[in-house]
PDB file of C-alpha atoms in Angstrom:
ATOM      1  CA  MET A   1      10.600  -1.721 -13.231  1.00 92.00           C
ATOM      2  CA  LEU A   2       9.508  -2.129  -9.621  1.00 96.00           C
ATOM      3  CA  LEU A   3       6.596  -0.101  -8.312  1.00 97.00           C
ATOM      4  CA  PHE A   4       5.473  -0.006  -4.648  1.00 98.00           C
ATOM      5  CA  LEU A   5       1.970   1.265  -3.911  1.00 98.00           C
ATOM      6  CA  ILE A   6       1.604   2.637  -0.385  1.00 98.00           C
ATOM      7  CA  GLY A   7      -1.143   4.270   1.644  1.00 98.00           C
ATOM      8  CA  TYR A   8      -3.777   3.639   4.259  1.00 97.00           C
ATOM      9  CA  MET A   9      -6.072   0.613   4.082  1.00 93.00           C
ATOM     10  CA  GLY A  10      -8.885   1.213   1.634  1.00 93.00           C
ATOM     11  CA  CYS A  11      -6.979   3.741  -0.495  1.00 96.00           C
ATOM     12  CA  GLY A  12      -6.970   1.497  -3.574  1.00 96.00           C
ATOM     13  CA  LYS A  13      -3.538  -0.133  -3.564  1.00 97.00           C
ATOM     14  CA  SER A  14      -4.942  -3.481  -4.706  1.00 96.00           C
ATOM     15  CA  SER A  15      -7.965  -2.304  -6.693  1.00 95.00           C
ATOM     16  CA  ILE A  16      -5.812   0.130  -8.679  1.00 97.00           C
ATOM     17  CA  GLY A  17      -2.649  -1.985  -8.590  1.00 98.00           C
ATOM     18  CA  ARG A  18      -4.049  -5.005 -10.429  1.00 97.00           C
ATOM     19  CA  PRO A  19      -5.270  -3.123 -13.519  1.00 95.00           C
ATOM     20  CA  LEU A  20      -2.221  -0.846 -13.394  1.00 96.00           C
ATOM     21  CA  ALA A  21       0.108  -3.850 -13.510  1.00 97.00           C
ATOM     22  CA  LYS A  22      -1.828  -5.226 -16.457  1.00 95.00           C
ATOM     23  CA  ARG A  23      -1.638  -1.887 -18.302  1.00 93.00           C
ATOM     24  CA  LEU A  24       2.119  -1.728 -17.718  1.00 95.00           C
ATOM     25  CA  GLY A  25       2.645  -5.391 -18.616  1.00 95.00           C
ATOM     26  CA  LEU A  26       3.968  -6.173 -15.133  1.00 97.00           C
ATOM     27  CA  LYS A  27       3.290  -8.829 -12.490  1.00 98.00           C
ATOM     28  CA  PHE A  28       1.178  -7.903  -9.472  1.00 98.00           C
ATOM     29  CA  VAL A  29       1.773  -8.876  -5.835  1.00 98.00           C
ATOM     30  CA  ASP A  30      -0.515  -7.975  -2.948  1.00 98.00           C
ATOM     31  CA  MET A  31       1.646  -8.338   0.172  1.00 98.00           C
ATOM     32  CA  ASP A  32      -1.237  -9.155   2.510  1.00 95.00           C
ATOM     33  CA  ALA A  33      -2.577 -11.812   0.130  1.00 96.00           C
ATOM     34  CA  GLU A  34       0.922 -13.275  -0.264  1.00 97.00           C
ATOM     35  CA  ILE A  35       1.381 -13.462   3.514  1.00 96.00           C
ATOM     36  CA  GLU A  36      -2.001 -15.165   3.838  1.00 96.00           C
ATOM     37  CA  ARG A  37      -1.059 -17.647   1.107  1.00 97.00           C
ATOM     38  CA  ARG A  38       2.251 -18.479   2.753  1.00 96.00           C
ATOM     39  CA  CYS A  39       0.899 -18.733   6.302  1.00 95.00           C
ATOM     40  CA  GLY A  40      -2.420 -20.349   5.535  1.00 96.00           C
ATOM     41  CA  VAL A  41      -4.318 -17.877   7.749  1.00 96.00           C
ATOM     42  CA  SER A  42      -5.761 -14.403   7.306  1.00 92.00           C
ATOM     43  CA  VAL A  43      -3.757 -11.347   8.317  1.00 89.00           C
ATOM     44  CA  GLN A  44      -6.337 -10.740  11.055  1.00 86.00           C
ATOM     45  CA  GLN A  45      -5.886 -14.276  12.393  1.00 91.00           C
ATOM     46  CA  PHE A  46      -2.095 -13.979  12.232  1.00 93.00           C
ATOM     47  CA  PHE A  47      -2.315 -10.741  14.276  1.00 86.00           C
ATOM     48  CA  ALA A  48      -4.588 -12.432  16.812  1.00 87.00           C
ATOM     49  CA  ASP A  49      -2.415 -15.561  17.113  1.00 94.00           C
ATOM     50  CA  ARG A  50       1.120 -14.159  16.927  1.00 94.00           C
ATOM     51  CA  GLY A  51       0.853 -10.397  17.442  1.00 92.00           C
ATOM     52  CA  GLU A  52       1.855  -7.315  15.515  1.00 90.00           C
ATOM     53  CA  GLU A  53       5.602  -7.626  16.086  1.00 95.00           C
ATOM     54  CA  ALA A  54       5.758 -11.073  14.465  1.00 96.00           C
ATOM     55  CA  PHE A  55       3.572  -9.818  11.604  1.00 95.00           C
ATOM     56  CA  ARG A  56       5.815  -6.800  10.957  1.00 96.00           C
ATOM     57  CA  ARG A  57       8.905  -9.039  10.875  1.00 97.00           C
ATOM     58  CA  LEU A  58       7.190 -11.335   8.362  1.00 97.00           C
ATOM     59  CA  GLU A  59       6.188  -8.316   6.272  1.00 96.00           C
ATOM     60  CA  ARG A  60       9.776  -7.070   6.340  1.00 98.00           C
ATOM     61  CA  GLU A  61      11.071 -10.464   5.187  1.00 98.00           C
ATOM     62  CA  LEU A  62       8.631 -10.509   2.264  1.00 98.00           C
ATOM     63  CA  LEU A  63       9.468  -6.905   1.377  1.00 98.00           C
ATOM     64  CA  ARG A  64      13.175  -7.783   1.211  1.00 98.00           C
ATOM     65  CA  GLU A  65      12.342 -10.597  -1.212  1.00 98.00           C
ATOM     66  CA  LEU A  66      10.203  -8.297  -3.334  1.00 98.00           C
ATOM     67  CA  THR A  67      12.911  -5.641  -3.658  1.00 97.00           C
ATOM     68  CA  SER A  68      14.809  -8.036  -5.903  1.00 96.00           C
ATOM     69  CA  ALA A  69      11.757  -8.711  -8.091  1.00 96.00           C
ATOM     70  CA  GLU A  70      11.629  -7.343 -11.594  1.00 94.00           C
ATOM     71  CA  ASP A  71       8.724  -5.935 -13.562  1.00 96.00           C
ATOM     72  CA  THR A  72       6.330  -5.998 -10.623  1.00 98.00           C
ATOM     73  CA  VAL A  73       3.711  -3.765  -9.019  1.00 98.00           C
ATOM     74  CA  VAL A  74       3.550  -4.379  -5.261  1.00 98.00           C
ATOM     75  CA  ALA A  75       0.515  -3.400  -3.174  1.00 98.00           C
ATOM     76  CA  THR A  76       1.968  -3.051   0.305  1.00 98.00           C
ATOM     77  CA  GLY A  77       0.081  -3.399   3.542  1.00 95.00           C
ATOM     78  CA  GLY A  78      -0.906  -0.022   5.000  1.00 95.00           C
ATOM     79  CA  GLY A  79       1.687  -0.225   7.784  1.00 95.00           C
ATOM     80  CA  VAL A  80       4.637  -1.453   5.720  1.00 98.00           C
ATOM     81  CA  PRO A  81       6.210   2.005   5.174  1.00 98.00           C
ATOM     82  CA  CYS A  82       6.048   2.788   8.902  1.00 97.00           C
ATOM     83  CA  PHE A  83       8.314   0.076  10.292  1.00 97.00           C
ATOM     84  CA  PHE A  84      12.043  -0.613  10.229  1.00 97.00           C
ATOM     85  CA  ASP A  85      13.694   1.149   7.282  1.00 97.00           C
ATOM     86  CA  ASN A  86      11.061  -0.137   4.859  1.00 98.00           C
ATOM     87  CA  MET A  87      10.489   3.222   3.170  1.00 98.00           C
ATOM     88  CA  GLU A  88      14.190   3.578   2.419  1.00 98.00           C
ATOM     89  CA  LEU A  89      14.324   0.002   1.184  1.00 98.00           C
ATOM     90  CA  MET A  90      11.408   0.561  -1.211  1.00 98.00           C
ATOM     91  CA  ASN A  91      12.706   3.929  -2.430  1.00 97.00           C
ATOM     92  CA  GLY A  92      16.094   2.373  -3.086  1.00 97.00           C
ATOM     93  CA  ALA A  93      14.673  -0.564  -5.030  1.00 97.00           C
ATOM     94  CA  GLY A  94      11.972   1.086  -7.119  1.00 96.00           C
ATOM     95  CA  VAL A  95       9.341   3.791  -7.355  1.00 96.00           C
ATOM     96  CA  THR A  96       7.032   4.405  -4.407  1.00 97.00           C
ATOM     97  CA  VAL A  97       3.552   5.835  -5.009  1.00 98.00           C
ATOM     98  CA  TYR A  98       1.383   7.100  -2.155  1.00 98.00           C
ATOM     99  CA  PHE A  99      -2.371   7.022  -2.777  1.00 98.00           C
ATOM    100  CA  LYS A 100      -3.465   9.840  -0.478  1.00 98.00           C
ATOM    101  CA  LEU A 101      -7.102  10.157   0.597  1.00 97.00           C
ATOM    102  CA  ALA A 102      -8.866  12.207   3.254  1.00 97.00           C
ATOM    103  CA  PRO A 103     -10.011  10.342   6.385  1.00 97.00           C
ATOM    104  CA  GLU A 104     -13.660  10.861   5.411  1.00 97.00           C
ATOM    105  CA  LYS A 105     -13.114   9.241   1.991  1.00 96.00           C
ATOM    106  CA  LEU A 106     -11.224   6.339   3.539  1.00 96.00           C
ATOM    107  CA  ALA A 107     -13.968   5.822   6.129  1.00 95.00           C
ATOM    108  CA  ALA A 108     -16.597   5.709   3.384  1.00 93.00           C
ATOM    109  CA  ARG A 109     -14.571   3.097   1.485  1.00 92.00           C
ATOM    110  CA  LEU A 110     -13.952   1.018   4.614  1.00 93.00           C
ATOM    111  CA  GLU A 111     -17.495   1.193   5.995  1.00 89.00           C
ATOM    112  CA  HIS A 112     -18.726  -1.974   4.265  1.00 84.00           C
ATOM    113  CA  GLY A 113     -15.712  -4.073   5.327  1.00 83.00           C
ATOM    114  CA  LYS A 114     -15.496  -3.074   8.998  1.00 82.00           C
ATOM    115  CA  ALA A 115     -16.583  -6.504  10.213  1.00 76.00           C
ATOM    116  CA  LYS A 116     -13.492  -8.117   8.620  1.00 77.00           C
ATOM    117  CA  ARG A 117     -11.118  -5.632  10.237  1.00 78.00           C
ATOM    118  CA  PRO A 118     -10.818  -6.070  14.009  1.00 67.00           C
ATOM    119  CA  LEU A 119      -9.447  -2.571  14.591  1.00 77.00           C
ATOM    120  CA  LEU A 120     -12.455  -1.018  12.840  1.00 86.00           C
ATOM    121  CA  ARG A 121     -15.231  -3.350  13.996  1.00 82.00           C
ATOM    122  CA  GLY A 122     -17.978  -1.698  16.035  1.00 88.00           C
ATOM    123  CA  LYS A 123     -16.944   1.894  15.332  1.00 92.00           C
ATOM    124  CA  SER A 124     -19.558   4.457  14.355  1.00 92.00           C
ATOM    125  CA  GLN A 125     -18.889   6.530  11.230  1.00 92.00           C
ATOM    126  CA  ARG A 126     -17.662   9.436  13.380  1.00 95.00           C
ATOM    127  CA  GLU A 127     -15.396   7.139  15.437  1.00 95.00           C
ATOM    128  CA  LEU A 128     -14.077   5.541  12.259  1.00 95.00           C
ATOM    129  CA  VAL A 129     -13.157   8.923  10.743  1.00 96.00           C
ATOM    130  CA  GLU A 130     -11.405   9.985  13.958  1.00 97.00           C
ATOM    131  CA  TYR A 131      -9.529   6.682  14.221  1.00 96.00           C
ATOM    132  CA  ILE A 132      -8.313   6.997  10.626  1.00 96.00           C
ATOM    133  CA  ARG A 133      -7.362  10.671  11.131  1.00 98.00           C
ATOM    134  CA  GLU A 134      -5.215   9.785  14.164  1.00 97.00           C
ATOM    135  CA  ASN A 135      -3.509   6.903  12.331  1.00 96.00           C
ATOM    136  CA  LEU A 136      -2.834   9.019   9.256  1.00 97.00           C
ATOM    137  CA  GLU A 137      -1.183  11.701  11.393  1.00 97.00           C
ATOM    138  CA  ARG A 138       1.278   9.087  12.676  1.00 97.00           C
ATOM    139  CA  ARG A 139       1.840   7.510   9.259  1.00 98.00           C
ATOM    140  CA  GLU A 140       2.039  10.639   7.114  1.00 98.00           C
ATOM    141  CA  PRO A 141       5.771  11.279   7.801  1.00 98.00           C
ATOM    142  CA  PHE A 142       6.489   7.852   6.302  1.00 98.00           C
ATOM    143  CA  TYR A 143       3.962   7.969   3.458  1.00 98.00           C
ATOM    144  CA  SER A 144       5.122  11.437   2.416  1.00 97.00           C
ATOM    145  CA  ARG A 145       8.563  10.064   1.517  1.00 98.00           C
ATOM    146  CA  ALA A 146       7.061   8.425  -1.572  1.00 97.00           C
ATOM    147  CA  ARG A 147       8.507   9.476  -4.897  1.00 96.00           C
ATOM    148  CA  LEU A 148       5.011  10.164  -6.269  1.00 96.00           C
ATOM    149  CA  ILE A 149       2.069  11.335  -4.155  1.00 96.00           C
ATOM    150  CA  VAL A 150      -1.350  11.127  -5.803  1.00 97.00           C
ATOM    151  CA  ALA A 151      -4.157  13.062  -4.112  1.00 95.00           C
ATOM    152  CA  CYS A 152      -6.983  10.645  -4.926  1.00 95.00           C
ATOM    153  CA  ASP A 153      -9.951  12.326  -3.199  1.00 94.00           C
ATOM    154  CA  SER A 154     -11.675  13.497  -6.370  1.00 92.00           C
ATOM    155  CA  MET A 155     -10.221  10.981  -8.838  1.00 94.00           C
ATOM    156  CA  SER A 156     -11.598   7.724 -10.145  1.00 94.00           C
ATOM    157  CA  ASP A 157      -9.449   4.610  -9.806  1.00 94.00           C
ATOM    158  CA  GLU A 158      -9.112   4.612 -13.604  1.00 94.00           C
ATOM    159  CA  TYR A 159      -7.775   8.179 -13.599  1.00 95.00           C
ATOM    160  CA  VAL A 160      -5.302   7.370 -10.812  1.00 96.00           C
ATOM    161  CA  ALA A 161      -4.056   4.303 -12.717  1.00 96.00           C
ATOM    162  CA  ARG A 162      -3.605   6.367 -15.895  1.00 95.00           C
ATOM    163  CA  HIS A 163      -1.787   9.113 -13.953  1.00 94.00           C
ATOM    164  CA  VAL A 164       0.665   6.596 -12.465  1.00 96.00           C
ATOM    165  CA  GLU A 165       1.091   4.900 -15.831  1.00 94.00           C
ATOM    166  CA  MET A 166       1.996   8.224 -17.473  1.00 94.00           C
ATOM    167  CA  TYR A 167       4.396   9.050 -14.646  1.00 93.00           C
ATOM    168  CA  MET A 168       6.142   5.709 -15.046  1.00 91.00           C
ATOM    169  CA  GLU A 169       6.379   6.053 -18.817  1.00 88.00           C
ATOM    170  CA  ASN A 170       7.910   9.519 -18.502  1.00 90.00           C
ATOM    171  CA  SER A 171      10.234   8.903 -15.563  1.00 83.00           C
ATOM    172  CA  GLN A 172      11.889   5.671 -16.614  1.00 68.00           C
ATOM    173  CA  PRO A 173      15.069   5.823 -18.652  1.00 59.00           C
ATOM    174  CA  LYS A 174      14.371   4.767 -22.208  1.00 51.00           C
ATOM    175  CA  ARG A 175      16.293   1.822 -23.569  1.00 44.00           C
ATOM    176  CA  GLU A 176      18.269   2.683 -26.608  1.00 45.00           C
ATOM    177  CA  GLN A 177      17.897   0.545 -29.652  1.00 47.00           C
ATOM    178  CA  LEU A 178      21.091  -0.349 -31.457  1.00 45.00           C
TER     179      LEU A 178
END
């Protein structure tokens, strides 16, 4: 079983993905953390030093590796589905789950971490909501190709994890016992 969690930054891909993987008895990989481990620098520093194009190529390379993984939950970076044919690659290799949240909810979740995110730093709450809204409009055509879309606005992380767990249990072919 291979499960790809997609959505905008702050939607819960990692915070839900870790306990979800544990519940399902699967490994967990956070793509951003894995890139940081391999490169020895933060994603933000990589962007600053080498640019977005180099980062997206590195992401694509890691995604290709991960499509051959087994029994893994993958928390993708927020932009992963929007470049190359990454959405098709993920849909062909496993189950994609989009954690969908309103811009206002995302802004509230991201407010405390703005300083660590160069694209968000210095924005007022209103500017942050507008920035997220504009990005989501561009990304939604990609995100909406997920096999499962979970509207998370009024759900706890625990409820979302349980919902995905039930979906996976009911959508996977059962192994027959001989």
